[in-house]
Structures are given as structure tokens and as C-alpha cells.
Coordinates of C-alpha atoms in Angstrom, one line a residue:
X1 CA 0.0 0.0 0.0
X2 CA 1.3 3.3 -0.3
X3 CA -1.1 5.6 1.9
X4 CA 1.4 8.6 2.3
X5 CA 4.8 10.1 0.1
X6 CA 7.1 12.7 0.6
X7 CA 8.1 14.9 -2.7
X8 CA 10.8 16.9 -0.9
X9 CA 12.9 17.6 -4.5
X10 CA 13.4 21.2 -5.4
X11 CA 10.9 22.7 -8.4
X12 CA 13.7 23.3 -10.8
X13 CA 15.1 19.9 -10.4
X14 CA 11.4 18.3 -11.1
X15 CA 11.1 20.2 -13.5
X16 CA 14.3 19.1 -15.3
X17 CA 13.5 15.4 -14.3
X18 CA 10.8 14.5 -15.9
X19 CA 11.0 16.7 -18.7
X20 CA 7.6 18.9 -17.9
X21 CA 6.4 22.3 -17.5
X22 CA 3.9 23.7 -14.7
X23 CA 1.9 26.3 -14.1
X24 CA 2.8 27.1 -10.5
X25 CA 5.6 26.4 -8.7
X26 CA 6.2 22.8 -6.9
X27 CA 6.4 23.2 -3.0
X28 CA 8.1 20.1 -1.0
X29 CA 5.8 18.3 0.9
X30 CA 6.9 16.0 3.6
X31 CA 3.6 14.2 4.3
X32 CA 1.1 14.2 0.8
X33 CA -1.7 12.6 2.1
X34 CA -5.3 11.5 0.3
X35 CA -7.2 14.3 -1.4
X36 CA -4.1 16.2 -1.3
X37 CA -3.6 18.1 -4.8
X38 CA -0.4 16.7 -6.5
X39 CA 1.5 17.0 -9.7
X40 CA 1.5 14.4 -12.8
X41 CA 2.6 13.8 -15.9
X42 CA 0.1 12.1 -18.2
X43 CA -0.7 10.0 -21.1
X44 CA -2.7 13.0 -22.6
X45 CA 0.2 15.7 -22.0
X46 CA 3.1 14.5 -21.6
X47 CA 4.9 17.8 -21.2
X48 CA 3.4 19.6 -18.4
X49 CA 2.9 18.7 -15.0
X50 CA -1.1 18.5 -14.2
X51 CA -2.7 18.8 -10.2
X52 CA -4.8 16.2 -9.6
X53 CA -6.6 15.3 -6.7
X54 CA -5.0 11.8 -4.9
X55 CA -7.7 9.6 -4.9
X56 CA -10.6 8.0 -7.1
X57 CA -14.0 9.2 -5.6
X58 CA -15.2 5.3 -4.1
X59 CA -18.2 4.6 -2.2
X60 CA -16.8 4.5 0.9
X61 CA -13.8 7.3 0.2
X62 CA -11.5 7.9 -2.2
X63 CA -9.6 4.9 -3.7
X64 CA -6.3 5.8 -3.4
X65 CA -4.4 2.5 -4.5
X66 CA -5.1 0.1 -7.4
X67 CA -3.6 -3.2 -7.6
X68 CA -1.3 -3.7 -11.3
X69 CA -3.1 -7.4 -10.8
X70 CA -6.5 -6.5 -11.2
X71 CA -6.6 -2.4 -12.5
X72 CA -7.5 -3.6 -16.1
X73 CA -10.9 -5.2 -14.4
X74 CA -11.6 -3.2 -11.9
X75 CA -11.1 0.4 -13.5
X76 CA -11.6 -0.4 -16.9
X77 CA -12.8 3.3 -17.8
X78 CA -9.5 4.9 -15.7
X79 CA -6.8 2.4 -17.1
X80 CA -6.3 3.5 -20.0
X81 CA -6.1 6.8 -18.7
X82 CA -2.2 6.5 -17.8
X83 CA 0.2 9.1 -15.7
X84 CA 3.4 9.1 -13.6
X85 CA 3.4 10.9 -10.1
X86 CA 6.6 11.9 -8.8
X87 CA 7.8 11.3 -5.3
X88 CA 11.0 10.8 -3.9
X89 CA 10.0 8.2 -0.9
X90 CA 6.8 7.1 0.8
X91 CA 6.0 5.9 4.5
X92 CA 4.8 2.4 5.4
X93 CA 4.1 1.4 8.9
X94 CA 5.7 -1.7 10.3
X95 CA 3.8 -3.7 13.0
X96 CA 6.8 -3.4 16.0
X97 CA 8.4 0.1 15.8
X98 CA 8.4 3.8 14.1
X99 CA 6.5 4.1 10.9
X100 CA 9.5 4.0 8.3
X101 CA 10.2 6.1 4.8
X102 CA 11.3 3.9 1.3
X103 CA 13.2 5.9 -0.8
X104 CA 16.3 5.3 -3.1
X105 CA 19.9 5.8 -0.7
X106 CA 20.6 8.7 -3.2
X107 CA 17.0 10.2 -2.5
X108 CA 16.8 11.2 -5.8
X109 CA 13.4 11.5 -7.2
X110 CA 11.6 8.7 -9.4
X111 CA 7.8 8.0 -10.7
X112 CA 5.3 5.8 -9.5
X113 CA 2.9 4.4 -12.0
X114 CA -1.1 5.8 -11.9
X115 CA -3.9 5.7 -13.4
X116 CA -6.7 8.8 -13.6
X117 CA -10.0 9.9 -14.0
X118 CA -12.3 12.8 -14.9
X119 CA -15.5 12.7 -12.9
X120 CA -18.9 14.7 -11.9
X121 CA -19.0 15.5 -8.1
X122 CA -22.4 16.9 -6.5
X123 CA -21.4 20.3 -4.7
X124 CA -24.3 21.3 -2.1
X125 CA -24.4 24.8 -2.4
X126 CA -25.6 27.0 0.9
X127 CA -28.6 29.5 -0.1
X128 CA -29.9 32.3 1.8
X129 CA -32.9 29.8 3.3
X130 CA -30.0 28.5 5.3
X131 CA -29.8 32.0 6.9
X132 CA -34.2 32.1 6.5
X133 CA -34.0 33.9 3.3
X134 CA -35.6 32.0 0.1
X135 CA -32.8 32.2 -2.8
X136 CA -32.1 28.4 -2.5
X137 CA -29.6 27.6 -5.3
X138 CA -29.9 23.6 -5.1
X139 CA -27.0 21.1 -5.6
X140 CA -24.4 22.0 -8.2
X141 CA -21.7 19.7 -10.3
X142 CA -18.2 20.0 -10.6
X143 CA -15.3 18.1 -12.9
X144 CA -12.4 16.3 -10.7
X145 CA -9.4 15.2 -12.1
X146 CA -8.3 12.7 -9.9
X147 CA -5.2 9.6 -9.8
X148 CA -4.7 6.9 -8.1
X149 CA -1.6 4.8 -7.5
X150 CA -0.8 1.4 -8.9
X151 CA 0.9 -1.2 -6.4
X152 CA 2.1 -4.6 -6.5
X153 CA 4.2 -7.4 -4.7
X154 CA 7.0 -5.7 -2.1
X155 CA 10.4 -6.0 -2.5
X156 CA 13.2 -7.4 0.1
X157 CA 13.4 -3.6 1.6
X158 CA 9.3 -2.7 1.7
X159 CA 8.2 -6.6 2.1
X160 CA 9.4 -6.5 6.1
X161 CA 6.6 -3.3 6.1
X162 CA 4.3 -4.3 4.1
X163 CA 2.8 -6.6 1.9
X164 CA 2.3 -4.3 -0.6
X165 CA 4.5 -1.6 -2.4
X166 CA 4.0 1.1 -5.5
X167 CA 4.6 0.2 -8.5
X168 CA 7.8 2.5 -9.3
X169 CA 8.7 2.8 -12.5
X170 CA 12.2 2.9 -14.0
X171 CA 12.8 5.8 -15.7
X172 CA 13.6 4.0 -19.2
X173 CA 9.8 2.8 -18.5
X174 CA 8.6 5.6 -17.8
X175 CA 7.2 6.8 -21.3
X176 CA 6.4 3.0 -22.1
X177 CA 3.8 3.1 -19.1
X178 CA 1.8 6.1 -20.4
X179 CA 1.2 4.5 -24.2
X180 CA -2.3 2.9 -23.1
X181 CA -1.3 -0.1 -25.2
X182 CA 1.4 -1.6 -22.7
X183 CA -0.4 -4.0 -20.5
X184 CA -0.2 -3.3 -17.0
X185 CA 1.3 -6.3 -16.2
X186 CA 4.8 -5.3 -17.9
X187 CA 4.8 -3.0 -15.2
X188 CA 3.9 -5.5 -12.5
X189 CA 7.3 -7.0 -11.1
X190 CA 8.5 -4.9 -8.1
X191 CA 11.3 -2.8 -8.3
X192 CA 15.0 -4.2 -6.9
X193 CA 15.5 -2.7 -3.6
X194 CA 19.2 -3.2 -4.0
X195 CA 19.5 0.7 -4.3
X196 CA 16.6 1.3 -1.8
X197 CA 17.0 2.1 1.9
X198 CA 14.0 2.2 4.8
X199 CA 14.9 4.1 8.0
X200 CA 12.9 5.4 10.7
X201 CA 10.6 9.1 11.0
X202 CA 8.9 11.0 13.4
X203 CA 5.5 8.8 14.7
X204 CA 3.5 12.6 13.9
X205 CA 3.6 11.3 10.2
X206 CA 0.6 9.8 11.2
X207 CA -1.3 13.1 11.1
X208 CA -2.2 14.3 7.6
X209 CA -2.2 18.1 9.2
X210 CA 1.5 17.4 10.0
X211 CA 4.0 18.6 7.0
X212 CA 7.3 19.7 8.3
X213 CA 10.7 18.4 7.2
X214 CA 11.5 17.1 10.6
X215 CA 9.0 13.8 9.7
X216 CA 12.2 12.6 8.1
X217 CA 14.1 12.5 11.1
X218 CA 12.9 9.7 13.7
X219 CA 12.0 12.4 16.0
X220 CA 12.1 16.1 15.6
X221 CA 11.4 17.1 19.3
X222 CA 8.4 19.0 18.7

């Protein structure tokens, strides 16, 4: 699973990275959490980043991972809607000790494999008959762009964590993952964790509100 990920790398490097431009600049975040806005680079345009919301609007909340296994059935209208999110680690939480953040040793920044989605969203909006007044302007739609992340079998470094892992994406795969013709399953086998390192962060990683660069250290003192 991948349920929180840090994307600490400074805009102009990003930028270079993957090749993209944006519209605003890219803050660091050291704790992106679900239905947080984030940057991607998709299938449709490949050469600018794109904020969408993290997390497929679900019955019972926002589906935030989608296993490589089973995307094709289970989102057949979003898989062939392809993107890469950029991160440069993400937290699992082992069962004994302080949650822990994957990353490469190098912490250099690397794409995950998603899959998005355009949808309708009911917006109640508040009239004045709220306040006793009659103007009542009734429900409202609005479009959201929204991505979810692809995950698979761990490696040797997450599978002590967890049993699951994203799918990241070597960068000479990459552009292969956003031609909707590659089957997901090229994607599917883990990648080697012989160049990535788990260590220990601050427990306050648990709370979304919490984004401060001291979560990297296994605790901060505040």
C-alpha cells in the first residue's frame, strides 16, 4: 500500500527530471496525504505537469491504490487513462516500531505508475434559506481530475513493512507506461531494492495536518 509520500525535490530539479512544465511552482511536501492536490505527468500531456486530486472518488472514500493485478478489471474506464506521479520516498508502517520512509539511498526523485480519471461530483451549495431567506440555489456539479496509485508485490526492503508496495517505474519505463497499449502487467514486477534504503521518521507522520521536514528525522522534538 502506499497511503502517504514525501516529494521533498526542489521545483527546478522536477522540473528538469521528468522533462515537464507547470503552471505554479512545486512546494516540497513531507507528508502528501489522500485528497491532497499533486503533480502528474500524463498520457494526454506529456509535457506539463497537471494537479490532480489523490484519490478516485469510491463509495466508501477515495480509492487511493489500485492493484497492477486486477486495475485492467476493476477500472476499466480509468486504465487507459495512464500518468506518472513523482515522489521521492513514501511511509509504510511496520507492526513493531516507528513508521518508516522507502526511498532510493541517493534520495533522488523517481515516478510511480497511476492511473486517472475525470468525474462529476455533486457540490451542495448553501442559499440564503440557510440563513431564513428564500434564494435556494440547489445542488451544483463540478469536474475532478483525480489519480490513483498502482501497487504490486513488495520487495526485500518494503516486504518487512508491508505486503504491498507502489509500482515505481524505472525511468527508461517511464514513457512506455503512459502508451495505453502496454499492459499493465509489464509494469507488475517490483522494483530491486538493492539501491533502496527504509529508515525510521517522526511517529507525527501519522497526522495528515502534519507537514514539516523534521518527519524525516525519527523524532524532531516537537
Amino acid at each position: 500500500m502506499m497511503g502517504r509520500y514525501t516529494r521533498t525535490t526542489d521545483h527546478d530539479r522536477l522540473v528538469e527530471r521528468f522533462g515537464a512544465t507547470v503552471d505554479r511552482r512545486i512546494e516540497p511536501t513531507y507528508n502528501l496525504a489522500p485528497t491532497d492536490s499533486t503533480p502528474v505527468v500524463t498520457d494526454a500531456a506529456p509535457e506539463r505537469f497537471r494537479w490532480f486530486r489523490w484519490g478516485l472518488p469510491g463509495d466508501d472514500g477515495p480509492i487511493i491504490n489500485a492493484r497492477v493485478e486486477t486495475v485492467a478489471g476493476r477500472f476499466p474506464g480509468a486504465v487507459g487513462n495512464r500518468c506518472l506521479v513523482p515522489v521521492d520516498g513514501f511511509y509504510e508502517w511496520p507492526d513493531d516500531g516507528p513508521p518508516r520512509r522507502v526511498a532510493f539511498a541517493d534520495d533522488r526523485p523517481f515516478a510511480v505508475a497511476g492511473i486517472y480519471d475525470r468525474v462529476e461530483r455533486t457540490v451542495e451549495q448553501v442559499g440564503l434559506d440557510a440563513f431564513g431567506g428564500d434564494d435556494d440555489p440547489g445542488p451544483t456539479t463540478e469536474t475532478v481530475e483525480a489519480v490513483a496509485i498502482l501497487t504490486t508485490e513488495p520487495n526485500d526492503v518494503v516486504a518487512p513493512l508491508h505486503h504491498r508496495m507502489a509500482v515505481v517505474l524505472p525511468p527508461d519505463r517511464e514513457r512506455a507506461w503512459l502508451d495505453d497499449d502496454l499492459d499493465p502487467a509489464a509494469v507488475a514486477d517490483p522494483y530491486p531494492g538493492d539501491e533502496m534504503t527504509a529508515h525510521a521518521v517522526d511517529p507525527a507522520v501519522g497526522d495528515p495536518s502534519v507537514d514539516r521536514s523534521g518527519l524525516l528525522d525519527a523524532d524532531d522534538g516537537t
